[in-house]
């Protein structure tokens, strides 16, 4: 009777760990989706903007630096989220 109880507790613990793993993988999937959208908008804003001639160079430089940082950091989040999603189940074993 004691072994059946221990086996049941171990099975419940494994089910809880599986649910926790699925939750974390889903979070990283959502993170990667949002990061890809932000990276796409950042890229589009950097490519399509035509800077007027009378715009101060400091303002346009700050815009392009911030846009580039936003795109680079979004791509970083996308890579990390994709890595965690793909290898999450494999590394949990």
Backbone as a ProteinNet text record, in pm:
[ID]
protein_1_A
[PRIMARY]
XXXXXXXXXXXXXXXXXXXXXXXXXXXXXXXXXXXXXXXXXXXXXXXXXXXXXXXXXXXXXXXXXXXXXXXXXXXXXXXXXXXXXXXXXXXXX
[TERTIARY]
82.6	0	87.3	198.2	289.6	353.5	386.1	448.4	350.4	224.1	122.6	107	109.1	99.4	219.9	340.7	461.8	461.4	414.6	406.5	307.1	196.8	97.4	152.1	226.6	286.9	391.3	471.6	571.9	505	396.5	325.7	265.9	210.2	156.1	266.3	383.2	494.9	542.5	545.9	584.2	481.7	355.4	251.5	262.8	294	311.7	431.5	541.1	659.4	631.6	552.2	515.9	431.6	337.6	255	339.9	435.6	524.3	610.5	660.5	740.3	657	536.3	448.2	415.2	396.1	367.7	485.5	606.5	724.7	750.5	730.5	748.8	645.7	523.8	420.7	455.4	511.3	553.5	661.8	759.7	866.2	815	716.5	655.8	586.8	514.2	448.8	551.2	660	766.4	828.3	853.8	912.8	817.1	688.5	589.9	587.4	583.8	581.3	711.2	823.1	952.2	963	907.7	913.3	827.9	716.5	632.7	705.6	766.9	839.5	959.7	1030.4	1144.3	1097.9	985.6	932.8	894.4	828.7	793.5	917.7	1016.4	1140.4	1211.3	1219.2	1284.1	1210.4	1080	1000.2	1015.5	1019.3	1033.7	1172	1273.9	1408.6	1423.1	1358.6	1374	1288.5	1167.3	1071.6	1075.2	1142.6	1142.7	1233.8	1180.5	1259.9	1279.2	1403.4	1433.7	1430.1	1353.5	1351.7	1488.1	1512.8	1641.5	1660.8	1551.4	1565	1564.5	1565.6	1567.4	1708.5	1719.9	1853.2	1918.2	2048.6	2118.6	2116.2	2114.7	2112.9	1981.2	1873.4	1742	1730.8	1773.1	1765.5	1862.7	1979.6	2075.6	2019.9	1958.5	1899.3	1787.1	1707.9	1598.9	1653.9	1756.4	1810.8	1883.9	1949.1	2015.4	1911.3	1806.1	1701.2	1627.6	1602.1	1536.6	1623.3	1752.5	1844.7	1855.5	1860.7	1865	1737.4	1623.5	1496.1	1493.2	1541	1540.7	1640.3	1758.9	1859.9	1814.8	1759.4	1713.6	1591.8	1507.2	1393.8	1442.5	1543.1	1599	1666.2	1729.6	1789.5	1681.1	1572.5	1461.3	1400.1	1392.1	1337.9	1426.7	1557.4	1649.6	1643.7	1643.6	1638.4	1506.2	1396.3	1266	1252.9	1306.5	1302.2	1388.1	1505.6	1592.5	1524.4	1464.5	1398.8	1277.8	1207.3	1091.3	1132.8	1235.6	1276.7	1345.4	1434.2	1513.2	1458.6	1343.8	1288.6	1255	1185.4	1148.2	1269.3	1360.9	1478.1	1570.5	1586.8	1674.4	1611	1478.5	1411.8	1431.7	1459.6	1482.5	1617.5
-119.5	0	126.3	117.3	231.3	257.7	151.9	168.1	228.7	191.8	248.8	398.3	435.2	575.6	654.6	600.4	667.3	679.7	576.4	582.2	689.3	701	804.3	943.9	962.6	1094	1128.3	1029.9	1054.4	1089.2	1020.7	1048.9	1189.7	1229.9	1365.4	1470.4	1441.9	1535.8	1548.6	1438.1	1442.8	1519	1501.5	1574.7	1724.5	1760.2	1900.8	1959.9	1885.8	1934.3	1947.8	1857.2	1865.9	1990.1	2017.9	2137.8	2264	2264	2378.4	2399	2290.8	2298.7	2349.7	2299.2	2346	2494.3	2537.5	2678.7	2765.8	2725.2	2804.5	2804.3	2692.2	2686.9	2776.3	2777.7	2864.3	3011.8	3045.5	3184.6	3226.8	3139.6	3173.8	3180	3099.2	3106.8	3241.6	3286.2	3417.1	3529.8	3515.8	3616.2	3625.5	3511.2	3510.3	3571.4	3546.8	3604	3756.1	3806.9	3951.5	4016.2	3950.3	4005	4010.5	3911.8	3915.1	4028.2	4057.3	4169.4	4301.8	4318.7	4442.5	4457.7	4347.8	4353.9	4392.9	4341	4376.6	4523.2	4574.8	4716.4	4804.6	4763.4	4841.4	4845.2	4730.7	4725.5	4812.9	4802.1	4880.3	5030	5069.3	5212.5	5263.6	5179.8	5221.9	5231.9	5142.7	5138.9	5244.5	5261.3	5344.6	5491.9	5530.6	5671.1	5752.4	5859.8	5954.8	6079.1	6103.3	6214.2	6345.4	6443.9	6572.9	6642.9	6730.4	6801.2	6894.9	6953.1	7049.9	6985.8	6855.5	6784.3	6790.7	6823	6826.5	6687.7	6686	6558.2	6480.7	6551.5	6483.4	6408	6468.6	6404.3	6281.1	6293.6	6178.3	6068.7	6106.3	6006.4	5931.9	6005.9	5942	5847.2	5887.1	5801.3	5670.8	5681.6	5562	5473.4	5532.8	5452.9	5378.6	5448.5	5383.8	5276.9	5305.3	5205.4	5082.6	5105.2	4992.1	4908.9	4977	4903.6	4823.3	4882.6	4811.5	4687.6	4699.9	4584.4	4478.7	4520.7	4424.5	4350.3	4421.5	4356.6	4267.8	4305.8	4219.7	4091.2	4101.4	3980.7	3892.1	3954.2	3876.2	3801	3870.9	3804.6	3694.4	3717.3	3615.4	3491.4	3511.2	3396.4	3320.1	3392.1	3326.1	3253.1	3317.4	3253.3	3130.2	3138.5	3022.5	2908.8	2942.7	2840.5	2772.2	2852.1	2794.7	2710.9	2751.4	2675.1	2541.7	2544.6	2422.7	2324.9	2376	2287.7	2273	2334.5	2328.8	2187.9	2114.8	1978.8	1886.4	1910	1824.6	1843.9	1968.5	1995.5	1954.5	1946.4	1908	1758.7	1681.4	1538.4	1521.9
0	0	0	70.2	76.5	-59.9	-133.4	-265.1	-365.4	-354	-442.1	-413.9	-287	-249.1	-300.2	-285.2	-334	-486.5	-554.5	-700.1	-744.4	-674.8	-706.9	-684.6	-576.9	-548.8	-654.5	-695.5	-799.1	-932.3	-963.6	-1088	-1086	-971.8	-960.8	-972.1	-916.4	-926.3	-1070.7	-1142.9	-1283.9	-1367.9	-1338.1	-1410	-1383.3	-1259.8	-1225.1	-1298.2	-1305.6	-1377.6	-1527.4	-1582.3	-1723.9	-1750.6	-1661.6	-1676.5	-1665	-1573.9	-1557.6	-1682.9	-1738.6	-1860.8	-1977.5	-1991.4	-2098.5	-2082.6	-1959.5	-1933.6	-1975.6	-1938.4	-1973.5	-2124.2	-2190.2	-2334.9	-2403.5	-2354.8	-2412.3	-2392	-2276.1	-2251.6	-2349.5	-2373.6	-2466.8	-2610.5	-2642.5	-2774.4	-2793.8	-2693.3	-2700.3	-2707.9	-2633.8	-2637.7	-2776.8	-2838.4	-2972.3	-3074.4	-3060.2	-3151.8	-3141.4	-3020	-3000	-3045.9	-3020.9	-3062.7	-3214.6	-3283	-3429.5	-3485.4	-3422.6	-3467.3	-3445.5	-3328.9	-3299.8	-3393.1	-3420.5	-3512.2	-3652.3	-3696.1	-3827.2	-3836.1	-3732.6	-3732	-3726	-3649.2	-3640.6	-3775.1	-3840.9	-3971	-4072.1	-4071.3	-4166.2	-4141.3	-4014.6	-3984.5	-4021.8	-4010.8	-4049.6	-4201.2	-4272.7	-4417.9	-4487.1	-4442.2	-4515.2	-4479	-4372.6	-4332.8	-4423.8	-4476.8	-4553	-4467	-4430	-4340	-4419.4	-4372.2	-4441.6	-4433.1	-4524.9	-4530	-4411.3	-4361.4	-4252.3	-4113.7	-4106.8	-3978.2	-3918.8	-3789.5	-3727.3	-3730.1	-3752.1	-3764.9	-3633.8	-3521.2	-3392.3	-3371.9	-3413.6	-3400.1	-3489	-3613.3	-3703	-3660.9	-3610.5	-3561.7	-3441.1	-3350.4	-3231.8	-3273.3	-3371.3	-3420	-3477.1	-3561.7	-3623.4	-3522.8	-3424.8	-3320.7	-3237.2	-3196.8	-3116.6	-3196.9	-3323.4	-3408.6	-3429.5	-3447.9	-3465.3	-3338.7	-3224.3	-3097.3	-3075.4	-3108.4	-3092.7	-3180.7	-3303.7	-3393.3	-3347.2	-3304.8	-3260.3	-3134.8	-3040.6	-2917.5	-2943	-3035.6	-3072.3	-3137.1	-3222.9	-3284.3	-3180	-3080.6	-2971.6	-2894	-2859.6	-2788.8	-2873.3	-3003	-3093.5	-3094.2	-3099.3	-3099.3	-2967.5	-2856.5	-2725.6	-2707.2	-2745.9	-2734.1	-2822.4	-2943.6	-3032.9	-2979.6	-2928.3	-2870.7	-2752.2	-2663.7	-2546.3	-2585.6	-2689.3	-2734.6	-2795.5	-2880.1	-2949.7	-2854.3	-2771.6	-2687.4	-2545.1	-2515.9	-2380.3	-2336.1	-2419.4	-2383.5	-2382.7	-2475.2	-2484.5	-2363.7	-2320.8	-2207.4	-2074.7	-2071.6	-1947.6	-1917.4	-2019.6	-1997.1	-1934
[MASK]
+++++++++++++++++++++++++++++++++++++++++++++++++++++++++++++++++++++++++++++++++++++++++++++

